[in-house]
């Protein structure tokens, strides 16, 4: 159980470090559109899956391609700031949770309208 808490702490720290890097250390306007929602770290701490979204949904694929191209930069930041023997590889994914909430909300509105 202690390992789960430690893992969650690392996930939170990684999310903060990457969010901070996007806003303060990346000068690419496309990558700056990304918002980090959450991070999942594999149990062996070798891979950090970073879930992002952006306000303009049509841009997400371009952002993912570009930000995954800069994954080495983010890994370097993690290596400098985490007390791990080896920094995790960083992989970015589209966080589709918000889209699902919108879909559910629209369905609920339809149900309410038909009553």
CSV table of N, CA and C in Angstrom, one decimal:
chain,number,residue,atom,x,y,z
A,1,UNK,N,0.8,-1.2,0.0
A,1,UNK,CA,0.0,0.0,0.0
A,1,UNK,C,0.9,1.3,0.0
A,2,UNK,N,2.0,1.2,0.7
A,2,UNK,CA,2.9,2.4,0.7
A,2,UNK,C,3.4,2.7,-0.6
A,3,UNK,N,3.7,1.6,-1.4
A,3,UNK,CA,4.1,1.8,-2.8
A,3,UNK,C,3.1,2.6,-3.7
A,4,UNK,N,1.8,2.3,-3.5
A,4,UNK,CA,0.8,2.9,-4.2
A,4,UNK,C,0.8,4.4,-3.9
A,5,UNK,N,0.9,4.8,-2.7
A,5,UNK,CA,1.0,6.2,-2.3
A,5,UNK,C,2.2,6.9,-2.9
A,6,UNK,N,3.3,6.2,-2.8
A,6,UNK,CA,4.5,6.8,-3.4
A,6,UNK,C,4.4,6.9,-4.9
A,7,UNK,N,3.8,6.0,-5.6
A,7,UNK,CA,3.5,6.0,-7.0
A,7,UNK,C,2.6,7.2,-7.3
A,8,UNK,N,1.6,7.4,-6.6
A,8,UNK,CA,0.6,8.6,-6.8
A,8,UNK,C,1.4,9.9,-6.6
A,9,UNK,N,2.3,9.9,-5.6
A,9,UNK,CA,3.1,11.1,-5.4
A,9,UNK,C,4.0,11.5,-6.6
A,10,UNK,N,4.6,10.4,-7.1
A,10,UNK,CA,5.4,10.6,-8.3
A,10,UNK,C,4.6,11.1,-9.5
A,11,UNK,N,3.4,10.5,-9.7
A,11,UNK,CA,2.5,10.9,-10.8
A,11,UNK,C,2.1,12.3,-10.7
A,12,UNK,N,1.8,12.8,-9.5
A,12,UNK,CA,1.4,14.2,-9.3
A,12,UNK,C,2.6,15.1,-9.5
A,13,UNK,N,3.8,14.7,-9.1
A,13,UNK,CA,5.0,15.5,-9.3
A,13,UNK,C,5.3,15.6,-10.8
A,14,UNK,N,5.2,14.5,-11.5
A,14,UNK,CA,5.5,14.5,-12.9
A,14,UNK,C,4.5,15.4,-13.6
A,15,UNK,N,3.2,15.3,-13.3
A,15,UNK,CA,2.2,16.2,-13.9
A,15,UNK,C,2.6,17.7,-13.7
A,16,UNK,N,3.0,18.0,-12.5
A,16,UNK,CA,3.4,19.4,-12.2
A,16,UNK,C,4.6,19.8,-13.0
A,17,UNK,N,5.6,18.9,-13.0
A,17,UNK,CA,6.8,19.3,-13.7
A,17,UNK,C,6.6,19.5,-15.2
A,18,UNK,N,5.8,18.6,-15.8
A,18,UNK,CA,5.5,18.7,-17.3
A,18,UNK,C,4.6,19.9,-17.5
A,19,UNK,N,3.6,20.2,-16.7
A,19,UNK,CA,2.8,21.4,-16.9
A,19,UNK,C,3.6,22.6,-16.8
A,20,UNK,N,4.5,22.7,-15.8
A,20,UNK,CA,5.4,23.8,-15.7
A,20,UNK,C,6.3,24.0,-16.9
A,21,UNK,N,6.8,22.9,-17.4
A,21,UNK,CA,7.7,23.0,-18.6
A,21,UNK,C,6.9,23.5,-19.8
A,22,UNK,N,5.7,23.0,-20.0
A,22,UNK,CA,4.9,23.5,-21.1
A,22,UNK,C,4.7,25.0,-21.1
A,23,UNK,N,4.4,25.5,-19.9
A,23,UNK,CA,4.1,26.9,-19.8
A,23,UNK,C,5.3,27.8,-19.7
A,24,UNK,N,6.4,27.3,-19.2
A,24,UNK,CA,7.6,28.2,-18.9
A,24,UNK,C,8.8,27.9,-19.7
A,25,UNK,N,8.9,26.7,-20.2
A,25,UNK,CA,10.2,26.3,-20.9
A,25,UNK,C,10.1,25.9,-22.4
A,26,UNK,N,8.8,25.7,-22.8
A,26,UNK,CA,8.6,25.4,-24.2
A,26,UNK,C,8.1,26.7,-24.9
A,27,UNK,N,8.8,27.0,-26.1
A,27,UNK,CA,8.4,28.2,-26.8
A,27,UNK,C,7.6,27.9,-28.1
A,28,UNK,N,7.2,26.7,-28.2
A,28,UNK,CA,6.4,26.3,-29.4
A,28,UNK,C,4.9,26.6,-29.0
A,29,UNK,N,4.3,27.5,-29.8
A,29,UNK,CA,2.9,27.9,-29.5
A,29,UNK,C,1.9,26.7,-29.6
A,30,UNK,N,2.2,25.7,-30.4
A,30,UNK,CA,1.4,24.6,-30.6
A,30,UNK,C,1.4,23.7,-29.3
A,31,UNK,N,2.6,23.4,-28.8
A,31,UNK,CA,2.7,22.7,-27.6
A,31,UNK,C,2.1,23.4,-26.4
A,32,UNK,N,2.2,24.7,-26.4
A,32,UNK,CA,1.7,25.5,-25.3
A,32,UNK,C,0.2,25.4,-25.2
A,33,UNK,N,-0.5,25.0,-26.2
A,33,UNK,CA,-2.0,24.8,-26.2
A,33,UNK,C,-2.4,23.6,-25.3
A,34,UNK,N,-1.4,22.7,-25.0
A,34,UNK,CA,-1.7,21.5,-24.3
A,34,UNK,C,-1.9,21.8,-22.8
A,35,UNK,N,-2.9,21.0,-22.2
A,35,UNK,CA,-3.1,21.1,-20.8
A,35,UNK,C,-3.0,19.7,-20.2
A,36,UNK,N,-2.1,19.5,-19.2
A,36,UNK,CA,-1.9,18.2,-18.6
A,36,UNK,C,-3.1,17.9,-17.6
A,37,UNK,N,-3.8,16.8,-17.8
A,37,UNK,CA,-4.9,16.5,-16.9
A,37,UNK,C,-4.4,15.5,-15.8
A,38,UNK,N,-3.7,14.5,-16.2
A,38,UNK,CA,-3.2,13.5,-15.2
A,38,UNK,C,-2.1,12.7,-15.8
A,39,UNK,N,-1.4,12.0,-14.9
A,39,UNK,CA,-0.3,11.1,-15.3
A,39,UNK,C,-0.5,9.8,-14.7
A,40,UNK,N,-0.2,8.7,-15.4
A,40,UNK,CA,-0.1,7.4,-14.8
A,40,UNK,C,1.3,6.9,-15.0
A,41,UNK,N,1.8,6.3,-14.0
A,41,UNK,CA,3.2,5.8,-14.0
A,41,UNK,C,3.1,4.3,-13.8
A,42,UNK,N,3.9,3.6,-14.7
A,42,UNK,CA,3.9,2.1,-14.5
A,42,UNK,C,4.5,1.7,-13.2
A,43,UNK,N,4.2,0.6,-12.7
A,43,UNK,CA,4.6,0.2,-11.3
A,43,UNK,C,6.1,0.2,-11.2
A,44,UNK,N,6.8,-0.2,-12.3
A,44,UNK,CA,8.3,-0.2,-12.3
A,44,UNK,C,8.9,1.2,-12.5
A,45,UNK,N,8.0,2.2,-12.7
A,45,UNK,CA,8.4,3.6,-12.9
A,45,UNK,C,9.2,3.9,-14.2
A,46,UNK,N,9.0,3.0,-15.2
A,46,UNK,CA,9.8,3.2,-16.4
A,46,UNK,C,9.0,4.0,-17.5
A,47,UNK,N,7.7,4.1,-17.4
A,47,UNK,CA,6.9,4.8,-18.4
A,47,UNK,C,5.9,5.7,-17.7
A,48,UNK,N,6.0,7.0,-18.1
A,48,UNK,CA,5.0,8.0,-17.6
A,48,UNK,C,4.0,8.3,-18.7
A,49,UNK,N,2.8,7.9,-18.6
A,49,UNK,CA,1.7,8.2,-19.6
A,49,UNK,C,1.1,9.5,-19.2
A,50,UNK,N,1.2,10.5,-20.0
A,50,UNK,CA,0.7,11.9,-19.7
A,50,UNK,C,-0.5,12.1,-20.6
A,51,UNK,N,-1.6,12.4,-19.9
A,51,UNK,CA,-2.9,12.6,-20.6
A,51,UNK,C,-3.1,14.1,-20.7
A,52,UNK,N,-3.3,14.6,-22.0
A,52,UNK,CA,-3.4,16.0,-22.2
A,52,UNK,C,-4.7,16.3,-23.0
A,53,UNK,N,-5.1,17.5,-23.0
A,53,UNK,CA,-6.2,18.0,-23.9
A,53,UNK,C,-5.9,19.4,-24.3
A,54,UNK,N,-6.7,19.9,-25.1
A,54,UNK,CA,-6.6,21.3,-25.5
A,54,UNK,C,-8.0,21.9,-25.8
A,55,UNK,N,-8.0,23.2,-25.7
A,55,UNK,CA,-9.3,23.8,-25.9
A,55,UNK,C,-9.9,23.6,-27.3
A,56,UNK,N,-9.0,23.7,-28.3
A,56,UNK,CA,-9.4,23.5,-29.7
A,56,UNK,C,-9.2,22.0,-30.1
A,57,UNK,N,-10.3,21.2,-30.0
A,57,UNK,CA,-10.2,19.7,-30.2
A,57,UNK,C,-9.7,19.4,-31.6
A,58,UNK,N,-9.8,20.2,-32.6
A,58,UNK,CA,-9.3,19.9,-33.9
A,58,UNK,C,-7.7,19.9,-34.0
A,59,UNK,N,-7.1,20.5,-33.0
A,59,UNK,CA,-5.6,20.6,-33.0
A,59,UNK,C,-4.9,19.4,-32.2
A,60,UNK,N,-5.7,18.6,-31.5
A,60,UNK,CA,-5.1,17.6,-30.6
A,60,UNK,C,-4.1,16.7,-31.3
A,61,UNK,N,-4.4,16.2,-32.5
A,61,UNK,CA,-3.5,15.3,-33.2
A,61,UNK,C,-2.2,15.9,-33.5
A,62,UNK,N,-2.3,17.2,-34.0
A,62,UNK,CA,-1.0,17.9,-34.3
A,62,UNK,C,-0.2,18.1,-33.0
A,63,UNK,N,-0.9,18.5,-32.0
A,63,UNK,CA,-0.2,18.7,-30.7
A,63,UNK,C,0.4,17.4,-30.2
A,64,UNK,N,-0.3,16.3,-30.3
A,64,UNK,CA,0.2,15.0,-29.8
A,64,UNK,C,1.5,14.7,-30.6
A,65,UNK,N,1.4,14.8,-31.9
A,65,UNK,CA,2.6,14.5,-32.7
A,65,UNK,C,3.8,15.4,-32.3
A,66,UNK,N,3.6,16.6,-32.2
A,66,UNK,CA,4.7,17.6,-31.8
A,66,UNK,C,5.2,17.3,-30.4
A,67,UNK,N,4.3,17.1,-29.4
A,67,UNK,CA,4.7,17.0,-28.0
A,67,UNK,C,5.4,15.6,-27.8
A,68,UNK,N,5.0,14.6,-28.5
A,68,UNK,CA,5.6,13.3,-28.4
A,68,UNK,C,7.0,13.4,-29.0
A,69,UNK,N,7.2,14.3,-30.0
A,69,UNK,CA,8.5,14.5,-30.6
A,69,UNK,C,9.5,15.1,-29.7
A,70,UNK,N,8.9,15.8,-28.7
A,70,UNK,CA,9.7,16.5,-27.6
A,70,UNK,C,9.8,15.7,-26.3
A,71,UNK,N,9.4,14.5,-26.4
A,71,UNK,CA,9.4,13.6,-25.2
A,71,UNK,C,10.7,13.5,-24.5
A,72,UNK,N,11.8,13.5,-25.3
A,72,UNK,CA,13.2,13.5,-24.7
A,72,UNK,C,13.4,14.7,-23.8
A,73,UNK,N,13.0,15.9,-24.3
A,73,UNK,CA,13.1,17.1,-23.5
A,73,UNK,C,12.4,17.0,-22.1
A,74,UNK,N,11.2,16.4,-22.1
A,74,UNK,CA,10.5,16.3,-20.9
A,74,UNK,C,11.1,15.2,-20.0
A,75,UNK,N,11.7,14.2,-20.6
A,75,UNK,CA,12.4,13.1,-19.8
A,75,UNK,C,13.6,13.7,-19.1
A,76,UNK,N,14.3,14.6,-19.8
A,76,UNK,CA,15.4,15.3,-19.2
A,76,UNK,C,15.0,16.1,-18.0
A,77,UNK,N,13.9,16.8,-18.1
A,77,UNK,CA,13.4,17.6,-17.0
A,77,UNK,C,13.1,16.6,-15.8
A,78,UNK,N,12.5,15.5,-16.1
A,78,UNK,CA,12.2,14.5,-15.0
A,78,UNK,C,13.4,14.0,-14.4
A,79,UNK,N,14.5,13.7,-15.2
A,79,UNK,CA,15.7,13.2,-14.7
A,79,UNK,C,16.4,14.2,-13.7
A,80,UNK,N,16.3,15.5,-14.0
A,80,UNK,CA,16.9,16.5,-13.2
A,80,UNK,C,16.1,16.7,-11.9
A,81,UNK,N,14.8,16.4,-11.9
A,81,UNK,CA,14.0,16.8,-10.7
A,81,UNK,C,13.4,15.6,-9.9
A,82,UNK,N,13.6,14.4,-10.4
A,82,UNK,CA,13.1,13.2,-9.6
A,82,UNK,C,14.2,12.5,-9.0
A,83,UNK,N,14.0,11.9,-7.9
A,83,UNK,CA,15.0,11.1,-7.2
A,83,UNK,C,14.9,9.6,-7.6
A,84,UNK,N,14.9,9.4,-8.9
A,84,UNK,CA,14.8,8.0,-9.4
A,84,UNK,C,16.1,7.7,-10.1
A,85,UNK,N,16.5,6.4,-10.0
A,85,UNK,CA,17.7,5.9,-10.6
A,85,UNK,C,17.7,6.2,-12.1
A,86,UNK,N,16.5,6.0,-12.7
A,86,UNK,CA,16.4,6.2,-14.2
A,86,UNK,C,15.1,6.9,-14.4
A,87,UNK,N,15.1,8.0,-15.2
A,87,UNK,CA,13.9,8.8,-15.5
A,87,UNK,C,13.0,8.0,-16.4
A,88,UNK,N,11.7,8.1,-16.1
A,88,UNK,CA,10.7,7.3,-17.0
A,88,UNK,C,10.6,7.9,-18.4
A,89,UNK,N,10.4,7.1,-19.3
A,89,UNK,CA,10.1,7.5,-20.7
A,89,UNK,C,8.7,8.2,-20.6
A,90,UNK,N,8.6,9.3,-21.4
A,90,UNK,CA,7.3,10.1,-21.4
A,90,UNK,C,6.6,9.9,-22.7
A,91,UNK,N,5.3,9.5,-22.5
A,91,UNK,CA,4.4,9.3,-23.7
A,91,UNK,C,3.2,10.1,-23.5
A,92,UNK,N,2.8,10.9,-24.5
A,92,UNK,CA,1.6,11.7,-24.3
A,92,UNK,C,0.4,11.1,-25.0
A,93,UNK,N,-0.8,11.2,-24.4
A,93,UNK,CA,-2.0,10.7,-25.0
A,93,UNK,C,-3.1,11.7,-24.9
A,94,UNK,N,-4.1,11.6,-25.7
A,94,UNK,CA,-5.3,12.5,-25.7
A,94,UNK,C,-6.2,12.0,-24.5
A,95,UNK,N,-6.5,13.0,-23.6
A,95,UNK,CA,-7.4,12.7,-22.5
A,95,UNK,C,-8.8,12.9,-23.1
A,96,UNK,N,-9.5,11.8,-23.3
A,96,UNK,CA,-10.9,11.9,-23.9
A,96,UNK,C,-12.0,11.9,-22.8
A,97,UNK,N,-11.6,12.0,-21.6
A,97,UNK,CA,-12.6,12.0,-20.5
A,97,UNK,C,-13.6,13.2,-20.6
A,98,UNK,N,-13.1,14.4,-20.9
A,98,UNK,CA,-14.0,15.5,-21.0
A,98,UNK,C,-14.9,15.4,-22.1
A,99,UNK,N,-14.5,14.8,-23.2
A,99,UNK,CA,-15.4,14.6,-24.4
A,99,UNK,C,-16.5,13.6,-24.0
A,100,UNK,N,-16.2,12.6,-23.2
A,100,UNK,CA,-17.2,11.7,-22.7
A,100,UNK,C,-18.2,12.3,-21.8
A,101,UNK,N,-17.7,13.2,-20.9
A,101,UNK,CA,-18.6,14.0,-20.1
A,101,UNK,C,-19.6,14.8,-20.9
A,102,UNK,N,-19.1,15.4,-21.9
A,102,UNK,CA,-20.0,16.2,-22.8
A,102,UNK,C,-21.0,15.4,-23.5
A,103,UNK,N,-20.6,14.2,-23.9
A,103,UNK,CA,-21.5,13.2,-24.6
A,103,UNK,C,-22.6,12.8,-23.6
A,104,UNK,N,-22.2,12.5,-22.4
A,104,UNK,CA,-23.2,12.0,-21.3
A,104,UNK,C,-24.1,13.2,-21.0
A,105,UNK,N,-23.6,14.4,-20.9
A,105,UNK,CA,-24.4,15.5,-20.6
A,105,UNK,C,-25.4,15.8,-21.7
A,106,UNK,N,-25.0,15.6,-22.9
A,106,UNK,CA,-26.0,15.8,-24.1
A,106,UNK,C,-27.1,14.8,-24.0
A,107,UNK,N,-26.7,13.5,-23.7
A,107,UNK,CA,-27.7,12.4,-23.6
A,107,UNK,C,-28.7,12.7,-22.5
A,108,UNK,N,-28.2,13.2,-21.3
A,108,UNK,CA,-29.0,13.5,-20.2
A,108,UNK,C,-30.0,14.6,-20.6
A,109,UNK,N,-29.5,15.6,-21.3
A,109,UNK,CA,-30.4,16.7,-21.8
A,109,UNK,C,-31.5,16.2,-22.7
A,110,UNK,N,-31.2,15.2,-23.6
A,110,UNK,CA,-32.2,14.6,-24.4
A,110,UNK,C,-33.2,13.9,-23.6
A,111,UNK,N,-32.7,13.1,-22.6
A,111,UNK,CA,-33.7,12.4,-21.8
A,111,UNK,C,-34.6,13.3,-21.0
A,112,UNK,N,-34.0,14.4,-20.5
A,112,UNK,CA,-34.8,15.4,-19.7
A,112,UNK,C,-35.8,16.0,-20.7
A,113,UNK,N,-35.4,16.3,-21.9
A,113,UNK,CA,-36.3,16.9,-22.9
A,113,UNK,C,-37.5,16.0,-23.3
A,114,UNK,N,-37.3,14.7,-23.3
A,114,UNK,CA,-38.4,13.8,-23.7
A,114,UNK,C,-39.3,13.4,-22.6
A,115,UNK,N,-39.0,13.9,-21.4
A,115,UNK,CA,-39.9,13.5,-20.2
A,115,UNK,C,-41.1,14.5,-20.1
